[in-house]
mmCIF file of C-alpha atoms and ligand atoms in Angstrom:
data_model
loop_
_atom_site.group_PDB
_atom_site.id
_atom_site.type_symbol
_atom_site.label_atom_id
_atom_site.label_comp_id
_atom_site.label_asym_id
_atom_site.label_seq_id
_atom_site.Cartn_x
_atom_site.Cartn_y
_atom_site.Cartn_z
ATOM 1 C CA UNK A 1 66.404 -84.064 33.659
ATOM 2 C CA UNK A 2 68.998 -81.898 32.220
ATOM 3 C CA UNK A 3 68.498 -79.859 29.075
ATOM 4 C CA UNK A 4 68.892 -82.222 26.472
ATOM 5 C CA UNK A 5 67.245 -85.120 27.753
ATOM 6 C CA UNK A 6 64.253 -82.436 27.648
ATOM 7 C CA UNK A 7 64.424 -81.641 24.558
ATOM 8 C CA UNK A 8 65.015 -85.087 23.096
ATOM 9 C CA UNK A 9 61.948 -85.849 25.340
ATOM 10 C CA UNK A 10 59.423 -83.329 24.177
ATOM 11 C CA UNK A 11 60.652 -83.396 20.575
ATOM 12 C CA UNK A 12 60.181 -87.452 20.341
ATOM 13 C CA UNK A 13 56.801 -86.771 22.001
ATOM 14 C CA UNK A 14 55.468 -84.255 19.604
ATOM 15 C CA UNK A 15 57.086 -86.053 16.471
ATOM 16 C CA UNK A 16 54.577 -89.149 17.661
ATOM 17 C CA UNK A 17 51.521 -86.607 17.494
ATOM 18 C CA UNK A 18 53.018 -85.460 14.493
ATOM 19 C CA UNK A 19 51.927 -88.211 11.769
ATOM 20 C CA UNK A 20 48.209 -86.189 11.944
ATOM 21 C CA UNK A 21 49.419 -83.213 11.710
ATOM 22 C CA UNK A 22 51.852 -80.180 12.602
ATOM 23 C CA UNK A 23 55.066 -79.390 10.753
ATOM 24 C CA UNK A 24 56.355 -77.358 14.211
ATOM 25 C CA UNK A 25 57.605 -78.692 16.788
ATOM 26 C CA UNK A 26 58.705 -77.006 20.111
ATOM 27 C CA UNK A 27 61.283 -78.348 21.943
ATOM 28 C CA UNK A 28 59.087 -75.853 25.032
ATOM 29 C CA UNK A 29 56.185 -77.776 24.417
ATOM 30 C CA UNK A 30 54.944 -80.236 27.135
ATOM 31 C CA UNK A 31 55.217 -83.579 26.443
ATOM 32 C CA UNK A 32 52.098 -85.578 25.804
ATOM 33 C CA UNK A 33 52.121 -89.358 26.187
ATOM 34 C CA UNK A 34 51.194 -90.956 22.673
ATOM 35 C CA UNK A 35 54.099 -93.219 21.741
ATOM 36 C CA UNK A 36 57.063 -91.662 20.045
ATOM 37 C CA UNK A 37 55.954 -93.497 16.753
ATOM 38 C CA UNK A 38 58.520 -93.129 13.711
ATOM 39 C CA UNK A 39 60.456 -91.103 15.167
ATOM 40 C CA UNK A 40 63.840 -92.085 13.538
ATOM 41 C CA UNK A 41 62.666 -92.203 10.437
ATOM 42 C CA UNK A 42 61.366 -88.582 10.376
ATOM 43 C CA UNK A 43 62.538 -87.142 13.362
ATOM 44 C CA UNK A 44 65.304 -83.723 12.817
ATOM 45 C CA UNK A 45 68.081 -85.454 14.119
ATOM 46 C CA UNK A 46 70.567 -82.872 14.905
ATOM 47 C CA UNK A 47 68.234 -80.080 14.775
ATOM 48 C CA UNK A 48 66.571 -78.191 18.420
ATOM 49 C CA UNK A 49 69.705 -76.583 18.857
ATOM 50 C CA UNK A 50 66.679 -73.381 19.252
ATOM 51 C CA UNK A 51 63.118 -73.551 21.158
ATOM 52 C CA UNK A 52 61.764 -73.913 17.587
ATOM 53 C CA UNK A 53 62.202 -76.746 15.310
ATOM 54 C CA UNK A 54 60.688 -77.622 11.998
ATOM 55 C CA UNK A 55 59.906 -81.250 10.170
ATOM 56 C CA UNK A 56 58.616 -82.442 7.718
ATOM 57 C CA UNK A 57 55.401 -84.233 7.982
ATOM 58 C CA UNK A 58 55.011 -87.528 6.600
ATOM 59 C CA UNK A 59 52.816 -87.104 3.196
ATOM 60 C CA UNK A 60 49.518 -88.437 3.619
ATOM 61 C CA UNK A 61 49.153 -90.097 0.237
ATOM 62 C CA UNK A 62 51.593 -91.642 -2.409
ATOM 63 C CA UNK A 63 53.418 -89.742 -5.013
ATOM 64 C CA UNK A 64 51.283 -90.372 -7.144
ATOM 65 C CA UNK A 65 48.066 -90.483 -6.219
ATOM 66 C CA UNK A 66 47.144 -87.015 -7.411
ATOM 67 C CA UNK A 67 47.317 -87.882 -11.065
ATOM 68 C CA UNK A 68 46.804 -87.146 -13.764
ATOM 69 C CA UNK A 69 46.255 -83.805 -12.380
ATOM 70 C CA UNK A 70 49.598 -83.650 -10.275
ATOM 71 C CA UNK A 71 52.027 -86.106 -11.304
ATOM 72 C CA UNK A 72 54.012 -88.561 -9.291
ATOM 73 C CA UNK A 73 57.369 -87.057 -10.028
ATOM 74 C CA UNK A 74 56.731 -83.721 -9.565
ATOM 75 C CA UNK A 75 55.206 -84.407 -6.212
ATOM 76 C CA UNK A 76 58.663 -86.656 -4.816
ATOM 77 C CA UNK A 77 60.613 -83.772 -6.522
ATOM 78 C CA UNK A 78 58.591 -81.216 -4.734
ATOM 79 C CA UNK A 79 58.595 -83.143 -1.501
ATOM 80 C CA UNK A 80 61.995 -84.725 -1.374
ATOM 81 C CA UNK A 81 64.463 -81.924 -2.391
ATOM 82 C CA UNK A 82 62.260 -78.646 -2.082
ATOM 83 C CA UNK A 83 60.225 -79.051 1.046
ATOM 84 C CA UNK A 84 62.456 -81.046 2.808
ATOM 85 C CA UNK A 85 65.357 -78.305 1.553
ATOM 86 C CA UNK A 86 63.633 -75.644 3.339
ATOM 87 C CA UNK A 87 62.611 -77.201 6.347
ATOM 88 C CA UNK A 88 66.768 -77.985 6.777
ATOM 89 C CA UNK A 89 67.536 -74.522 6.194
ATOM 90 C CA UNK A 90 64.950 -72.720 7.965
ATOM 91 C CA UNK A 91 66.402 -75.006 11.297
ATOM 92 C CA UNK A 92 69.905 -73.857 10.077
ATOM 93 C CA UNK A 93 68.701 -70.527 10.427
ATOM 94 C CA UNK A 94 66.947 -71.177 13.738
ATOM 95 C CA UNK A 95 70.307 -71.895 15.017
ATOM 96 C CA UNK A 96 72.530 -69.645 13.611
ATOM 97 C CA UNK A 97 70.152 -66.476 14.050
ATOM 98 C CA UNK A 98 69.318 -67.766 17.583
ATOM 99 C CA UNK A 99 65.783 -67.520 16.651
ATOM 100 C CA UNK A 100 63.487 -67.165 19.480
ATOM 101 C CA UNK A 101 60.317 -67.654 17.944
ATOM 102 C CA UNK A 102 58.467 -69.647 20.344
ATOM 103 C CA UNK A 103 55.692 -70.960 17.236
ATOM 104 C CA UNK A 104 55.156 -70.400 13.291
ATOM 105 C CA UNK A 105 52.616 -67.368 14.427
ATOM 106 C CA UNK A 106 55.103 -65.984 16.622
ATOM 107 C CA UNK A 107 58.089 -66.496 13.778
ATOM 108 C CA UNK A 108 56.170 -65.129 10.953
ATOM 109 C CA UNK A 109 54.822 -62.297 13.389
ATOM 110 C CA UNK A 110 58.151 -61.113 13.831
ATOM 111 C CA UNK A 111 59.990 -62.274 10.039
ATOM 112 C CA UNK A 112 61.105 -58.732 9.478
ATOM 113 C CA UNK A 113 63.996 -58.993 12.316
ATOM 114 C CA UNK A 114 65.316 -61.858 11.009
ATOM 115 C CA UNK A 115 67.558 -62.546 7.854
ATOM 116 C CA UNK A 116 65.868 -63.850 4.187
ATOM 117 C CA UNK A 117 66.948 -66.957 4.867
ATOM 118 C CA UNK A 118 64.864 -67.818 7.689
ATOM 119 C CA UNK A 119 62.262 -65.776 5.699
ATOM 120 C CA UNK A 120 62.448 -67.547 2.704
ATOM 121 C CA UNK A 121 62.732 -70.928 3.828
ATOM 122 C CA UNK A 122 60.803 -70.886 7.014
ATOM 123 C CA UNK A 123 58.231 -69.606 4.981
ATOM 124 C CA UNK A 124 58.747 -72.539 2.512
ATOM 125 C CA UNK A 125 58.421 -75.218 5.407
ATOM 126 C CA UNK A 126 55.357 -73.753 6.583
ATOM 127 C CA UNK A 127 53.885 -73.194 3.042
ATOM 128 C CA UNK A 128 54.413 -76.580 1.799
ATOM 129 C CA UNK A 129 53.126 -78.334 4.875
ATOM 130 C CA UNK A 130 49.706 -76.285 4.813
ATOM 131 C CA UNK A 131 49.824 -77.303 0.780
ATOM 132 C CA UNK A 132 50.252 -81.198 0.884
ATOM 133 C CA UNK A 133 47.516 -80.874 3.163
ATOM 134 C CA UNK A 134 45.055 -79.113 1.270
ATOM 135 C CA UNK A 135 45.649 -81.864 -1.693
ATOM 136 C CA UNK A 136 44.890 -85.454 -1.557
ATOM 137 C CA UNK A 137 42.976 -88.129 -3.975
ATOM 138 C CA UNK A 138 39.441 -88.964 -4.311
ATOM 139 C CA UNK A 139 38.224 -85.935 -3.622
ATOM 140 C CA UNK A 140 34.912 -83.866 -5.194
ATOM 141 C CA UNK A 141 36.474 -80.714 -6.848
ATOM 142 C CA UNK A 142 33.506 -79.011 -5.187
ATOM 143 C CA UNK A 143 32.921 -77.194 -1.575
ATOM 144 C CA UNK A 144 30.489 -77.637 0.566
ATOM 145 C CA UNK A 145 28.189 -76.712 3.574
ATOM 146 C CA UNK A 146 30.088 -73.965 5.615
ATOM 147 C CA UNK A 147 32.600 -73.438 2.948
ATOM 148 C CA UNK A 148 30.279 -73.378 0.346
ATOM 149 C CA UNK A 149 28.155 -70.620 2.345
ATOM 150 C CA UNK A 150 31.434 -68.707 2.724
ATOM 151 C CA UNK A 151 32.050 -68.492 -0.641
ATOM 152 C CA UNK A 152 28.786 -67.670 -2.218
ATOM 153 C CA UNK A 153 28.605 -65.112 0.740
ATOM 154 C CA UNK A 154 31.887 -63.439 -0.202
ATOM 155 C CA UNK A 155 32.161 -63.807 -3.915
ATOM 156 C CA UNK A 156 28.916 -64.937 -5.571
ATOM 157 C CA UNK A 157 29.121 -68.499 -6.390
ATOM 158 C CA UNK A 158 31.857 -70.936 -6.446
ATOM 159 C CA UNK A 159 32.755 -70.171 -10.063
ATOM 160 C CA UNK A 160 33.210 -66.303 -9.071
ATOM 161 C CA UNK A 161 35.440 -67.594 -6.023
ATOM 162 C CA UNK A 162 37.362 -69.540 -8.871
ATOM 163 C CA UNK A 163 37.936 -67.107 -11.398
ATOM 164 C CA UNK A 164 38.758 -64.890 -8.837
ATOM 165 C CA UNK A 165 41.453 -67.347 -7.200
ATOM 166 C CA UNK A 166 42.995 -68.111 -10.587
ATOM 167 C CA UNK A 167 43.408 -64.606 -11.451
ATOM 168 C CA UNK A 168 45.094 -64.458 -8.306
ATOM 169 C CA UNK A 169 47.227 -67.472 -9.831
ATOM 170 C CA UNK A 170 47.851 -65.874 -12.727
ATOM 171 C CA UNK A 171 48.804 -62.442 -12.190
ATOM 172 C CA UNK A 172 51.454 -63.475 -9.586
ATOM 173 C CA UNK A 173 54.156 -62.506 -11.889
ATOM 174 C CA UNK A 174 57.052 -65.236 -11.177
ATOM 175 C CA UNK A 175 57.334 -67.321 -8.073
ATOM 176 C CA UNK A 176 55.082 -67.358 -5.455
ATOM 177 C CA UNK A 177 51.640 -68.157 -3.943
ATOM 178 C CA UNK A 178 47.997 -67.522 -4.370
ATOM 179 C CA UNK A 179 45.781 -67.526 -1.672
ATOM 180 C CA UNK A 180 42.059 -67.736 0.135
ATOM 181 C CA UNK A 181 42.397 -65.888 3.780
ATOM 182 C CA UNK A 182 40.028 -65.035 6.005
ATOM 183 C CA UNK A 183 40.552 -61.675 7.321
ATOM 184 C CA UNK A 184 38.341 -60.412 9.887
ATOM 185 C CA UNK A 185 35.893 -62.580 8.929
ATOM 186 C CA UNK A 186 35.328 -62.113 5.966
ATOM 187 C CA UNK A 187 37.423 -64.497 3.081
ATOM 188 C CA UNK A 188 39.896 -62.592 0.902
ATOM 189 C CA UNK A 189 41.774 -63.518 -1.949
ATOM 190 C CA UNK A 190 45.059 -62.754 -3.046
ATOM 191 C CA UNK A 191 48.996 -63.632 -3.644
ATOM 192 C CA UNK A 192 52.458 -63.031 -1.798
ATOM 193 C CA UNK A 193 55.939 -63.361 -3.643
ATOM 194 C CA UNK A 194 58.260 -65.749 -3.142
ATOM 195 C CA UNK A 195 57.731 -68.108 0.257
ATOM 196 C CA UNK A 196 56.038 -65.419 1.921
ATOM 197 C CA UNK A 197 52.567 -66.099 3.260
ATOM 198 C CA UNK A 198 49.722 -64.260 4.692
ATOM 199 C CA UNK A 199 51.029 -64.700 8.259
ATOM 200 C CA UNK A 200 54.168 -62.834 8.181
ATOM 201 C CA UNK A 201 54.013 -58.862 9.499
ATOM 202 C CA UNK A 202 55.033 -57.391 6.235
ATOM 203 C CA UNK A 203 52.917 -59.461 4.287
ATOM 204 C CA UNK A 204 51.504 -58.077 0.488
ATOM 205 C CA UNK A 205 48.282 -60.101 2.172
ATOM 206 C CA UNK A 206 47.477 -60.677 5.809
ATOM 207 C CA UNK A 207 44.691 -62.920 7.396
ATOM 208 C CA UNK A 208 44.448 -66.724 8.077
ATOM 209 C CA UNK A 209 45.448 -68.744 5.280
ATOM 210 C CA UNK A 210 42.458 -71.188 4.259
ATOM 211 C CA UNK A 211 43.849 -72.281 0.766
ATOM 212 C CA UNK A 212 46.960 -71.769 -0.842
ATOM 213 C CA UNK A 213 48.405 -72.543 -4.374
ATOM 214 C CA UNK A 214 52.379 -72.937 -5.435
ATOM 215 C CA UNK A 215 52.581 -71.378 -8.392
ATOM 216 C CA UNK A 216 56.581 -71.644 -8.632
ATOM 217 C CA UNK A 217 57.471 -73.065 -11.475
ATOM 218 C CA UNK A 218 59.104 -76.579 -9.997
ATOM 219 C CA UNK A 219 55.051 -77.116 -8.761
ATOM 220 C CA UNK A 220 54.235 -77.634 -12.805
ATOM 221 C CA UNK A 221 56.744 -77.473 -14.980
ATOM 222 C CA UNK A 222 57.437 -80.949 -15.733
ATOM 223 C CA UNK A 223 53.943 -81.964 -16.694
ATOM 224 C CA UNK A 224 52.360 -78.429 -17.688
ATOM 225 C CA UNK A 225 55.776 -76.790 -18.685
ATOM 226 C CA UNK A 226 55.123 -72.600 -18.764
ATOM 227 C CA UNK A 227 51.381 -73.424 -18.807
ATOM 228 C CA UNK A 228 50.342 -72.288 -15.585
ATOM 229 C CA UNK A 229 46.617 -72.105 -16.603
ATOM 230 C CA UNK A 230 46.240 -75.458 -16.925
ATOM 231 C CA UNK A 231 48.514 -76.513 -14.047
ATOM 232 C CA UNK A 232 45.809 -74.335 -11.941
ATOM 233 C CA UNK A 233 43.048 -75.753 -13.665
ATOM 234 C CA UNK A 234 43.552 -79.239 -12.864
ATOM 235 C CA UNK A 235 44.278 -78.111 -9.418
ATOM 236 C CA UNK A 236 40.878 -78.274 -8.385
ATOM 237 C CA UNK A 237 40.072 -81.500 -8.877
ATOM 238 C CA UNK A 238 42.841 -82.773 -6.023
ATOM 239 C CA UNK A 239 41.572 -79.644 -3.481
ATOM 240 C CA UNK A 240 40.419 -81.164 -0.191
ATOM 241 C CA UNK A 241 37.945 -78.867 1.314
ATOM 242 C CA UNK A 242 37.158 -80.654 4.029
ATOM 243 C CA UNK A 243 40.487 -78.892 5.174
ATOM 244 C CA UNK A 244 39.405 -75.814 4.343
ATOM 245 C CA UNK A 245 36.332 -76.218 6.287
ATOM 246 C CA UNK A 246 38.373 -77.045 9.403
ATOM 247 C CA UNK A 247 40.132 -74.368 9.227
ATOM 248 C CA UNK A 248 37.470 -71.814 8.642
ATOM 249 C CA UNK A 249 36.635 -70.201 12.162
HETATM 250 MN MN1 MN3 B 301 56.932 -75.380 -3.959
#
């Protein structure tokens, strides 16, 4: 098959594994057999021009289903115009760039050669996919088992890890994200500017992200306004750690 019929190929293949799961796709990638699934509805149309392409994972839960803690508007705001901004622009700059990033690790590996756009906004896809994630209804507000260990290991008790976090959350003076990483094994917490994220070279923190927290302003501002402290708060309550735990090494 010729070039594009193998990219169409691979890319309608991966967007079917892609309801579970991973915001990258590579038009490289081999082809697995599950059935193509939505793939018009959610599918990049236009995009693979480079090996990398980003989309936007379906959420896995309605709008609003993380209220009264997150509310419904915010999240199709935050979903609809900012995420799904950023994932266009960070496959604009895929193209234009002639990114060869061949994954996320290997993109944010290597951010510094490329331009702020593709740092900003591939940054924001990535981000935002790892955060919808880490959220969803019905859940505890509480750790457990491995992650629980983890914590108490590294900071003392879970309401230690907390305070610690929302300092983190706090302190991140205007836009940007606060974060739990696990950095040669042990679990670290801190905050990056803007869409950066603990990934990229040049980092302000480096390790695996575990958790992270938007703390720009279009994340609260409608229900908490400039109160960021409660916005964080309330946070916890919609945290699935199960997550967490699965991606704890
Ligand atoms: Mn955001």
């Amino acid at each position: 098959m010729d070039r594009k019929q193998f990219l169409t190929r691979s890319l309608k293949a991966t967007m079917g594994a892609m309801v579970a799961g991973p915001v990258i796709l590579h038009a490289n990638s081999c082809a697995s057999p599950e059935d193509p699934g939505n793939v018009a509805e959610t599918g990049p149309s236009g995009a693979g021009i480079g090996p990398l392409v980003f989309a936007q994972a379906p959420l896995a839960y309605a709008y609003a289903a993380l209220e009264p803690h997150i509310d419904g508007r915010t999240m199709e705001l935050h979903y609809t115009k900012h995420h799904a901004g950023y994932v266009r622009k960070i496959n604009e700059a895929i193209a234009e760039e002639k990114i060869d990033a061949s994954d996320e690790i290997d993109l944010f590996a290597r951010i510094p050669a490329w331009s702020t756009k593709a740092r900003n906004n591939g940054g924001g896809a990535w981000n935002h996919d790892l955060f919808w994630k880490l959220m969803g209804p019905g859940n505890t507000g509480t750790p457990s088992g491995k992650v629980l260990d983890a914590i108490n290991a590294s900071f003392g008790s879970f309401d230690g890890f907390k305070e610690v976090f929302t300092d983190a959350a706090m302190k991140r003076f205007g836009s940007g994200w606060a974060w739990l990483v696990e950095q040669d094994g042990k679990l670290v917490i801190g905050s990056t500017p803007n869409q950066d994220n603990p990934l990229m070279a040049d980092a302000e923190l480096r390790g695996k992200p575990l958790l992270g927290l938007d703390v720009w302003e279009h994340a609260y501002y409608l229900n908490y306004q400039n109160k960021r402290n409660e916005y964080v708060a309330a946070w916890w309550s919609v945290v699935n750690w199960d997550v967490v735990a699965g991606r704890l090494g």
